[in-house]
């Protein structure tokens, strides 16, 4: 938590420091010059009691707004964190189910089942990495994925040119996974009743 707060990239602390430092410096100067400004305050009729009331009237709304914004930011952070873990869990469940559905065909079509599983897992790894890439704050951040050596050249070319063509890579990969599942079903790699298989599509589409 502390490493995340005080890191240079992706943290609000450096920007907050730039905004808070001038105010803190001005407050420090005023505290140092309090004794020298005592006569000036008495001249304009601002006594110590009135100064306390003014400081209290300014501090209370400031603390209220600060605590409200902090609570809202904290809530949004945990909402996003929960959705991120839910996304990973649902995608993992989908891939696990599809790999399990191909088990009955492993004896008759071992090569096709192996190719299907390898392609499926590689595509989902790219999908998850691309989703995290959409959320990154700094361009230097990279996310590891499984090697793409198991994918054909046309698929790699499409995935590489997604950003240049203005397509969302996550949506493209999810579409590829759906096509892969349909192709596996037509070739007998997956022989599961449609109502059960449709649950995987529902999980992927969330």
C-alpha positions as a printed Julia matrix, in Angstrom:
206×3 Matrix{Float64}:
   0.0     0.0     0.0
   2.75    2.48    0.94
   4.77    1.54   -2.13
   1.71    2.22   -4.3
   1.05    5.58   -2.62
   4.57    6.95   -2.91
   5.64    5.56   -6.28
   6.42    8.06   -9.02
   4.04    6.67  -11.65
   0.4     5.85  -10.99
   0.18    7.62   -7.61
  -1.67   10.81   -6.68
   0.92   11.79   -4.07
   3.3    13.75   -6.37
   0.47   15.82   -7.85
  -1.09   16.37   -4.44
   2.29   17.46   -3.09
   2.59   20.11   -5.82
  -0.77   21.56   -4.82
  -0.33   21.3    -1.06
   3.26   22.5    -0.73
   2.61   26.21   -1.56
  -0.29   26.32    0.92
   1.79   24.64    3.62
   4.65   27.05    2.99
   2.32   30.05    3.23
   0.84   28.71    6.49
   4.34   28.23    7.89
   5.26   31.81    7.07
   2.09   33.09    8.73
   2.82   31.07   11.87
   6.35   32.45   12.01
   5.1    36.02   11.57
   2.23   35.62   14.05
   3.95   37.71   16.7
   4.87   40.42   14.23
   1.3    40.6    12.88
  -0.25   40.79   16.34
  -0.3    44.6    16.34
  -1.73   44.72   12.84
  -4.59   42.38   13.78
  -5.46   44.44   16.84
  -5.45   47.59   14.73
  -8.12   46.21   12.4
 -10.09   44.73   15.32
  -9.23   41.04   14.75
  -8.55   39.66   18.21
  -7.5    36.13   19.1
 -11.05   34.96   19.82
 -12.26   36.12   16.42
  -9.24   34.5    14.75
 -10.14   31.15   16.3
 -13.7    31.41   15.01
 -12.51   32.26   11.52
 -10.06   29.36   11.46
 -12.74   27.0    12.75
 -15.28   28.15   10.14
 -12.75   27.57    7.37
 -11.32   24.29    8.63
 -14.62   22.46    9.2
 -15.92   22.72    5.58
 -12.45   21.88    4.27
 -12.2    18.72    6.36
 -15.76   17.74    5.43
 -15.06   18.04    1.69
 -11.74   16.26    2.04
 -13.22   13.33    3.92
 -16.12   13.08    1.45
 -13.85   13.03   -1.6
 -11.51   10.54    0.07
 -14.36    8.17    0.89
 -15.72    8.41   -2.68
 -12.25    7.74   -4.16
 -11.7     4.82   -1.78
 -15.06    3.32   -2.7
 -14.37    3.63   -6.42
 -10.97    2.02   -5.99
 -12.42   -1.03   -4.27
 -15.27   -1.25   -6.8
 -12.76   -1.32   -9.64
 -10.58   -3.82   -7.8
 -13.55   -6.11   -7.19
 -14.64   -5.93  -10.84
 -11.09   -6.7   -11.97
 -10.92   -9.84   -9.82
 -14.42  -10.85  -10.93
 -13.38  -10.49  -14.57
 -10.34  -12.68  -14.06
 -12.36  -15.27  -12.15
 -15.09  -15.5   -14.8
 -12.63  -15.78  -17.66
 -10.66  -18.45  -15.82
 -13.89  -20.36  -15.19
 -14.81  -20.15  -18.87
 -11.45  -21.48  -20.05
 -11.5   -24.22  -17.42
 -14.96  -25.35  -18.52
 -14.04  -25.36  -22.21
 -10.89  -27.38  -21.55
 -12.96  -29.84  -19.52
 -15.61  -30.09  -22.25
 -12.93  -31.27  -24.69
 -11.86  -34.17  -22.48
 -14.21  -36.82  -24.0
 -12.64  -36.28  -27.45
  -9.07  -36.61  -26.19
  -8.79  -40.32  -26.98
 -10.13  -40.11  -30.55
  -8.67  -36.71  -31.52
  -5.71  -36.02  -29.25
  -3.92  -33.64  -31.63
  -7.02  -31.55  -32.29
  -7.82  -31.36  -28.57
  -4.27  -30.31  -27.74
  -4.28  -27.64  -30.45
  -7.67  -26.37  -29.25
  -6.56  -26.11  -25.63
  -3.28  -24.42  -26.45
  -4.97  -21.89  -28.73
  -7.73  -21.24  -26.21
  -5.36  -20.63  -23.3
  -3.08  -18.39  -25.36
  -5.99  -16.29  -26.59
  -7.37  -15.88  -23.08
  -3.93  -14.91  -21.8
  -3.73  -12.21  -24.48
  -7.28  -11.13  -23.64
  -6.49  -10.7   -19.95
  -3.23   -8.91  -20.68
  -4.98   -6.58  -23.14
  -7.66   -5.8   -20.56
  -4.98   -4.83  -18.03
  -3.24   -2.82  -20.74
  -6.4    -0.74  -21.17
  -6.24    0.22  -17.49
  -2.57    1.17  -17.23
  -1.6     4.74  -16.39
   1.92    4.71  -17.81
   2.94    3.58  -21.3
   6.04    1.88  -19.89
   3.93   -0.71  -18.03
   3.88   -4.13  -19.66
   1.94   -7.28  -18.81
   3.27  -10.76  -19.46
   1.25  -13.18  -21.56
   1.86  -16.69  -22.82
   3.96  -16.95  -25.96
   2.1   -16.51  -29.22
   4.11  -19.19  -31.04
   1.08  -21.47  -30.95
  -1.06  -19.0   -32.92
  -1.09  -18.75  -36.7
   0.47  -15.77  -38.47
  -2.88  -14.3   -39.53
  -4.13  -14.2   -35.94
  -0.92  -12.58  -34.72
  -1.13   -9.99  -37.5
  -4.72   -9.1   -36.62
  -3.89   -8.75  -32.93
  -0.85   -6.62  -33.72
  -2.78   -4.2   -35.94
  -5.79   -3.81  -33.63
  -4.66   -0.5   -32.11
  -3.55    0.92  -35.45
  -6.93    0.15  -36.97
  -8.82    1.51  -33.94
 -10.25   -1.78  -32.7
 -10.49   -2.87  -29.08
  -8.15   -5.84  -28.74
 -10.14   -7.37  -25.87
 -13.31   -7.5   -27.98
 -11.4    -8.92  -30.94
  -9.88  -11.7   -28.83
 -13.24  -12.56  -27.26
 -14.7   -12.82  -30.76
 -11.84  -15.14  -31.75
 -12.52  -17.34  -28.72
 -16.19  -17.62  -29.64
 -15.29  -18.61  -33.2
 -12.78  -21.12  -31.84
 -15.46  -22.73  -29.67
 -17.92  -22.98  -32.57
 -15.24  -24.53  -34.78
 -14.38  -27.02  -32.04
 -18.03  -27.94  -31.69
 -18.4   -28.54  -35.44
 -15.32  -30.79  -35.52
 -16.48  -32.84  -32.56
 -13.85  -31.57  -30.15
 -16.59  -30.29  -27.87
 -19.71  -32.43  -27.65
 -21.64  -30.7   -24.89
 -25.38  -29.91  -24.98
 -26.02  -26.31  -26.15
 -27.71  -25.18  -22.89
 -24.56  -26.05  -20.95
 -22.23  -24.57  -23.57
 -24.25  -21.35  -23.65
 -23.24  -20.65  -20.04
 -19.69  -20.17  -21.23
 -20.85  -17.56  -23.74
 -22.82  -15.8   -21.03
 -19.75  -15.68  -18.8
 -17.54  -14.36  -21.6
 -20.04  -11.66  -22.58
 -20.27  -10.09  -19.12
